[in-house]
Structure formats: C-alpha cells, structure tokens
Amino acid sequence: MRQGAILKSSIELIYQIVENNKNPKLEIKNYFRINRFAGAKDKRLIQEIVFKYLKNYFSLKKICKENLIKFNIRNSLLVYFFSENKKKTLKDIYEGKYSINPETQDKKVYNAAVNLKYKILPVFPEWLEKKTNKNIRNNLNEIYKSILLEPRFDIRVNNLVNRGELLNLLNKNNIPSKKSEFSTSCITILKRVAESKISLIKNNFFEIQDEGSQIVTMLASARSGMKVLDYCAGKGTKTLALFEQMKGKGIIYAYEENLIRLNHLKKRLALQNLSKDISIFYHDKIFANYFDLVLLDVPCTGSGVWRRRPESIIRINKNSFKEHLKVQKEILNKASKYCKKNGIIAYITCSIFENENENQIMSFLKKNKDFEVLDINNILKKKINQITFNNINQWLTLSPSDINSDGFFICLLRKYA
C-alpha cells in the first residue's frame, strides 16, 4: 500500500472509533476482513498508527489549537505522521489512486509538524490532570512516556504446574517468554502470538492476567478456608486468581451485574469444571456479615489501562466521571454489608485518579466508623520482598510507569466492630 492509502485507512478507522464509539480492536479486525487489499505489514502499520493516534489525541488537539489548525481527525493525524516522519513530504501522501486528496490546510499542518522541537507524548486533558494525587502529578511525564509502550502480554501460572516448567513449555513451542520480576506466578510473553497458538498449550495451566492485576489480587490475601466474595467479578480473571490462592478450600462467590460479562463468567467456570466450586452470588440477607474477604474491583475511568484501551480516556467527560464516582460509592456501601467482623474489603480500581481512589476511601470511612484502613506496606513486604513503589501510603497506587504494568489502586479496609 502507498503511504497515502495507509493514512486514508487509518483516518477511516479512527473516525469510527472516536466519532461512533466503536471498539478499536473489533473495528480494525472487521475493517481488514472487509478490505482485503492490505498485506500483513500494512495491517500492522495501520494498527500502530491508529493506537498511537488515540494515545496522543489530546496532545494533537493542543498542537492544532496552538498553530491555528482546524482540529479534525485528518489534520491531527497528519500532524502526528509528519512529526514522526520529517523526511516525508506532502507529495508522498498524495501519490496513488487510493491515497488521500489535498486540502487547503495541508501545508500549514505539514509546517507545524516538521517544526515541532519535541516528541509528541500522550497527555490527560488539563481537568483530568488535576484529578491525580501529588505523587502521580510529579511523575506524570514518566507515565505519559510509558503509555507509548506496547501493553505487556502477561499470564498467571496456575497450581497445576510450576512456573519453570511452563516457561520451558512455552519456549519449546517457539513462544519466547521470561519470568516476570515481581509476581511469583507471572510470566511475560515477549512477542505477539496468535491466540490459537497459545490455546494449544493452555490446558488450564495459566490465565491471561497483567502483572499489576496479579499484584493487587495477591495483596487481597485470600487464604484456604475463607469465605470470599468477588463482588464485581467481570469475566472472572480475579475470581480464578482468588480461587487459586485458596487452594480450592473454602467458599467463594462471584457477583456480576452486567449480564453479558456474567454469561461469559459462567461459561468460563464451566469450561474449567469449576461451576460447583465457585458459586454465582445473588443478593440475599442471609449473606449479611458473612464473608471474610469482599473484593471490589469497581467500574472506573480505566486511566490505569490507558495504553491498553486508549479510547477510554477520549470518552471521559465531566458527567461520565461523576457517574463513575456515584457508582463506586454505591458499590462500596452496598457490598460492605456482606463483610463480617474482622473481615476485609479489598477496594480496587484500574485508575490513577485520586477522586476514584483515596477520596472514595476517606468518604466511606467518615460514614462507616466500624472500618479502618490496613497498612498495605506490611502486606506488600510479605508478598513481594524486592518491590519499591513511589505511591504507597496506607494504600497502593501502582502507576503504569512503575513496573510497566497496567495501573491499579488497592486499599484494604478491616471491619473491626
């Protein structure tokens, strides 16, 4: 494909994702199924351009404004393209039958891009930057740089096999992998691999789970014999990790309000013959003050998984942000009723925004005097000796730049009365 045709395809895809709220991965997959003209190399390049654009959306918007360029997908994508490819010319992108056509502001766009003195990095819009805590704000530039990296492909090793054995099996099957540094059950796969190839050796030996997600689930500290509720179970990734921690001994329930995710969870449990071991939870008074551990991985803005789902940041507005806060507060208040005396609530988000994290905890504690925060430092030292984070108080904010994982927040609340 000519350069202009690659850009034209990228513009068409970005339009569907940004303007029509399409899922990027599904939209790209469907696009290439219909448009079969692209070769493997072209597909990779188009996908890379689309995701880099989505990550840099607010930076590109700012550059267009500063240079009096009309902000639209076409203009802003060309700003990105020429800033990364300063030896290219406008002629290069016009050549070819299927390339983009010239427009009046193209020369202005080109000049602005090639004269940029800095590398374009992702940024939050200003109103969202203010939602981060002081430690995160002081480290924002490193976080922005880290967002440009490829998301890691991590797996969590199950109890059926040890990590060394699985690592050997992966490498023998030409899936280059390494032990991850912090989670003792984590392996990082070092290159993109077709899901079909992974499925051939899965055999219930592992689950796909980012190392950051593994760390916060580990810190929840489920143990054998406990009664555990995963209240926002989603598709069950953390549910299965909790079950592994309990070594199959104890009682574990999973609750998910979204019916599509709930059905996925049920199918996942059935495939692993765990439907009798992990029960689906339904609200009932008999479970009041019942559980030793209630895990709440609450719905949030997804700012911690920005590099994996860059469209989520573009779609946040002040109203949707407020709605997230409202839902989080409701879930925390409702689920706390199921926690027994001396039981623990593990409050988790994949967000680095203070309003969704520390502020929710402080608000909850003001109204619920029978709960206290457990200092997570002590638990962290027991679980993961060598790890050092910048954002630990009594709780932990794991930013995307700390260990190049997804970003998470976790706070442990103990019910003492």
PDB file of C-alpha atoms in Angstrom, residues 90-219:
ATOM      1  CA  LEU A  90       3.034  16.146   1.110  1.00  0.00           C
ATOM      2  CA  LYS A  91       3.703  14.695  -2.331  1.00  0.00           C
ATOM      3  CA  ASP A  92       4.436  11.310  -0.691  1.00  0.00           C
ATOM      4  CA  ILE A  93       0.963  11.119   0.842  1.00  0.00           C
ATOM      5  CA  TYR A  94      -0.910  12.247  -2.284  1.00  0.00           C
ATOM      6  CA  GLU A  95       0.641   9.688  -4.659  1.00  0.00           C
ATOM      7  CA  GLY A  96      -1.515   6.725  -5.654  1.00  0.00           C
ATOM      8  CA  LYS A  97      -5.098   6.092  -6.694  1.00  0.00           C
ATOM      9  CA  TYR A  98      -6.298   5.265  -3.158  1.00  0.00           C
ATOM     10  CA  SER A  99      -4.342   7.947  -1.295  1.00  0.00           C
ATOM     11  CA  ILE A 100      -5.770  10.988   0.464  1.00  0.00           C
ATOM     12  CA  ASN A 101      -6.647  14.098  -1.541  1.00  0.00           C
ATOM     13  CA  PRO A 102      -5.030  17.512  -0.934  1.00  0.00           C
ATOM     14  CA  GLU A 103      -6.844  20.007   1.316  1.00  0.00           C
ATOM     15  CA  THR A 104      -6.344  23.714   1.931  1.00  0.00           C
ATOM     16  CA  GLN A 105      -4.659  23.476   5.365  1.00  0.00           C
ATOM     17  CA  ASP A 106      -2.224  20.683   4.450  1.00  0.00           C
ATOM     18  CA  LYS A 107       0.797  22.978   4.033  1.00  0.00           C
ATOM     19  CA  LYS A 108       0.094  24.592   7.401  1.00  0.00           C
ATOM     20  CA  VAL A 109      -0.299  21.159   9.019  1.00  0.00           C
ATOM     21  CA  TYR A 110       2.955  19.979   7.446  1.00  0.00           C
ATOM     22  CA  ASN A 111       4.951  23.033   8.581  1.00  0.00           C
ATOM     23  CA  ALA A 112       3.625  22.822  12.143  1.00  0.00           C
ATOM     24  CA  ALA A 113       4.552  19.129  12.375  1.00  0.00           C
ATOM     25  CA  VAL A 114       8.072  19.253  10.919  1.00  0.00           C
ATOM     26  CA  ASN A 115       8.957  22.305  13.027  1.00  0.00           C
ATOM     27  CA  LEU A 116       7.991  20.685  16.325  1.00  0.00           C
ATOM     28  CA  LYS A 117      11.014  20.674  18.650  1.00  0.00           C
ATOM     29  CA  TYR A 118       9.780  17.860  20.901  1.00  0.00           C
ATOM     30  CA  LYS A 119       8.414  14.338  20.661  1.00  0.00           C
ATOM     31  CA  ILE A 120       4.641  14.190  20.977  1.00  0.00           C
ATOM     32  CA  LEU A 121       3.595  12.375  24.158  1.00  0.00           C
ATOM     33  CA  PRO A 122       0.161  11.355  25.448  1.00  0.00           C
ATOM     34  CA  VAL A 123      -1.362  13.776  27.955  1.00  0.00           C
ATOM     35  CA  PHE A 124      -4.523  13.934  30.008  1.00  0.00           C
ATOM     36  CA  PRO A 125      -6.747  16.943  29.356  1.00  0.00           C
ATOM     37  CA  GLU A 126      -5.965  19.583  31.982  1.00  0.00           C
ATOM     38  CA  TRP A 127      -9.122  18.975  34.026  1.00  0.00           C
ATOM     39  CA  LEU A 128      -8.184  15.292  34.386  1.00  0.00           C
ATOM     40  CA  GLU A 129      -4.554  16.008  35.304  1.00  0.00           C
ATOM     41  CA  LYS A 130      -5.917  17.822  38.358  1.00  0.00           C
ATOM     42  CA  LYS A 131      -7.647  14.600  39.471  1.00  0.00           C
ATOM     43  CA  THR A 132      -4.298  12.875  40.174  1.00  0.00           C
ATOM     44  CA  ASN A 133      -2.629  12.974  43.591  1.00  0.00           C
ATOM     45  CA  LYS A 134       0.614  14.883  44.236  1.00  0.00           C
ATOM     46  CA  ASN A 135       2.915  11.867  43.783  1.00  0.00           C
ATOM     47  CA  ILE A 136       1.308  10.918  40.468  1.00  0.00           C
ATOM     48  CA  ARG A 137       1.353  14.551  39.260  1.00  0.00           C
ATOM     49  CA  ASN A 138       5.079  14.814  39.978  1.00  0.00           C
ATOM     50  CA  ASN A 139       5.646  11.719  37.854  1.00  0.00           C
ATOM     51  CA  LEU A 140       3.215  12.449  35.010  1.00  0.00           C
ATOM     52  CA  ASN A 141       5.885  12.870  32.339  1.00  0.00           C
ATOM     53  CA  GLU A 142       7.234   9.354  33.017  1.00  0.00           C
ATOM     54  CA  ILE A 143       3.679   7.992  32.971  1.00  0.00           C
ATOM     55  CA  TYR A 144       3.000   9.712  29.636  1.00  0.00           C
ATOM     56  CA  LYS A 145       6.183   8.191  28.155  1.00  0.00           C
ATOM     57  CA  SER A 146       5.209   4.742  29.419  1.00  0.00           C
ATOM     58  CA  ILE A 147       1.792   4.927  27.728  1.00  0.00           C
ATOM     59  CA  LEU A 148       3.514   4.798  24.319  1.00  0.00           C
ATOM     60  CA  LEU A 149       4.956   1.353  25.110  1.00  0.00           C
ATOM     61  CA  GLU A 150       3.199  -1.784  23.916  1.00  0.00           C
ATOM     62  CA  PRO A 151       0.924  -3.331  26.578  1.00  0.00           C
ATOM     63  CA  ARG A 152       2.549  -6.373  28.129  1.00  0.00           C
ATOM     64  CA  PHE A 153       1.231  -9.869  27.483  1.00  0.00           C
ATOM     65  CA  ASP A 154       1.335 -11.499  30.928  1.00  0.00           C
ATOM     66  CA  ILE A 155      -0.024 -14.821  32.132  1.00  0.00           C
ATOM     67  CA  ARG A 156      -0.642 -16.114  35.659  1.00  0.00           C
ATOM     68  CA  VAL A 157       0.579 -19.663  36.289  1.00  0.00           C
ATOM     69  CA  ASN A 158      -1.959 -21.959  37.968  1.00  0.00           C
ATOM     70  CA  ASN A 159      -1.245 -24.515  40.691  1.00  0.00           C
ATOM     71  CA  LEU A 160      -1.290 -27.404  38.189  1.00  0.00           C
ATOM     72  CA  VAL A 161       2.246 -26.598  37.011  1.00  0.00           C
ATOM     73  CA  ASN A 162       5.224 -24.639  38.339  1.00  0.00           C
ATOM     74  CA  ARG A 163       6.470 -21.521  36.616  1.00  0.00           C
ATOM     75  CA  GLY A 164       9.760 -23.024  35.420  1.00  0.00           C
ATOM     76  CA  GLU A 165       8.013 -25.966  33.755  1.00  0.00           C
ATOM     77  CA  LEU A 166       5.541 -23.711  31.958  1.00  0.00           C
ATOM     78  CA  LEU A 167       8.326 -21.365  30.875  1.00  0.00           C
ATOM     79  CA  ASN A 168      10.186 -24.297  29.285  1.00  0.00           C
ATOM     80  CA  LEU A 169       6.988 -25.468  27.578  1.00  0.00           C
ATOM     81  CA  LEU A 170       6.341 -22.012  26.111  1.00  0.00           C
ATOM     82  CA  ASN A 171       9.879 -21.609  24.812  1.00  0.00           C
ATOM     83  CA  LYS A 172       9.859 -25.129  23.303  1.00  0.00           C
ATOM     84  CA  ASN A 173       6.751 -24.078  21.360  1.00  0.00           C
ATOM     85  CA  ASN A 174       8.556 -21.007  19.983  1.00  0.00           C
ATOM     86  CA  ILE A 175       6.739 -18.628  22.320  1.00  0.00           C
ATOM     87  CA  PRO A 176       9.629 -16.581  23.777  1.00  0.00           C
ATOM     88  CA  SER A 177       8.867 -15.810  27.415  1.00  0.00           C
ATOM     89  CA  LYS A 178      10.521 -14.806  30.677  1.00  0.00           C
ATOM     90  CA  LYS A 179       9.771 -14.862  34.398  1.00  0.00           C
ATOM     91  CA  SER A 180       8.256 -11.559  35.475  1.00  0.00           C
ATOM     92  CA  GLU A 181      10.109  -9.695  38.166  1.00  0.00           C
ATOM     93  CA  PHE A 182       7.593  -9.177  40.938  1.00  0.00           C
ATOM     94  CA  SER A 183       4.639 -11.579  40.884  1.00  0.00           C
ATOM     95  CA  THR A 184       5.931 -15.097  41.568  1.00  0.00           C
ATOM     96  CA  SER A 185       3.158 -16.579  39.421  1.00  0.00           C
ATOM     97  CA  CYS A 186       3.694 -14.290  36.406  1.00  0.00           C
ATOM     98  CA  ILE A 187       5.296 -14.985  33.027  1.00  0.00           C
ATOM     99  CA  THR A 188       5.675 -12.293  30.360  1.00  0.00           C
ATOM    100  CA  ILE A 189       5.349 -13.408  26.735  1.00  0.00           C
ATOM    101  CA  LEU A 190       7.852 -11.370  24.748  1.00  0.00           C
ATOM    102  CA  LYS A 191       6.229 -11.137  21.329  1.00  0.00           C
ATOM    103  CA  ARG A 192       2.760 -11.115  19.811  1.00  0.00           C
ATOM    104  CA  VAL A 193       1.454 -14.648  19.466  1.00  0.00           C
ATOM    105  CA  ALA A 194      -1.756 -15.852  17.837  1.00  0.00           C
ATOM    106  CA  GLU A 195      -4.358 -16.818  20.435  1.00  0.00           C
ATOM    107  CA  SER A 196      -4.793 -20.163  18.645  1.00  0.00           C
ATOM    108  CA  LYS A 197      -1.130 -20.982  19.294  1.00  0.00           C
ATOM    109  CA  ILE A 198      -1.470 -20.125  22.990  1.00  0.00           C
ATOM    110  CA  SER A 199      -4.659 -22.215  23.268  1.00  0.00           C
ATOM    111  CA  LEU A 200      -2.807 -25.330  22.089  1.00  0.00           C
ATOM    112  CA  ILE A 201      -0.733 -25.461  25.277  1.00  0.00           C
ATOM    113  CA  LYS A 202      -3.055 -23.674  27.763  1.00  0.00           C
ATOM    114  CA  ASN A 203      -4.590 -26.851  29.237  1.00  0.00           C
ATOM    115  CA  ASN A 204      -5.741 -24.911  32.350  1.00  0.00           C
ATOM    116  CA  PHE A 205      -2.060 -24.255  33.169  1.00  0.00           C
ATOM    117  CA  PHE A 206      -2.472 -20.471  33.114  1.00  0.00           C
ATOM    118  CA  GLU A 207      -4.796 -17.481  32.744  1.00  0.00           C
ATOM    119  CA  ILE A 208      -4.066 -14.253  30.873  1.00  0.00           C
ATOM    120  CA  GLN A 209      -3.611 -11.566  33.547  1.00  0.00           C
ATOM    121  CA  ASP A 210      -1.422  -8.458  33.676  1.00  0.00           C
ATOM    122  CA  GLU A 211       1.251  -8.448  36.406  1.00  0.00           C
ATOM    123  CA  GLY A 212      -0.247  -5.332  38.029  1.00  0.00           C
ATOM    124  CA  SER A 213      -3.602  -7.092  38.267  1.00  0.00           C
ATOM    125  CA  GLN A 214      -1.853 -10.139  39.747  1.00  0.00           C
ATOM    126  CA  ILE A 215      -0.139  -7.987  42.382  1.00  0.00           C
ATOM    127  CA  VAL A 216      -3.325  -6.299  43.647  1.00  0.00           C
ATOM    128  CA  THR A 217      -5.169  -9.643  43.702  1.00  0.00           C
ATOM    129  CA  MET A 218      -2.281 -11.132  45.675  1.00  0.00           C
ATOM    130  CA  LEU A 219      -2.446  -8.242  48.166  1.00  0.00           C
TER     131      LEU A 219
END
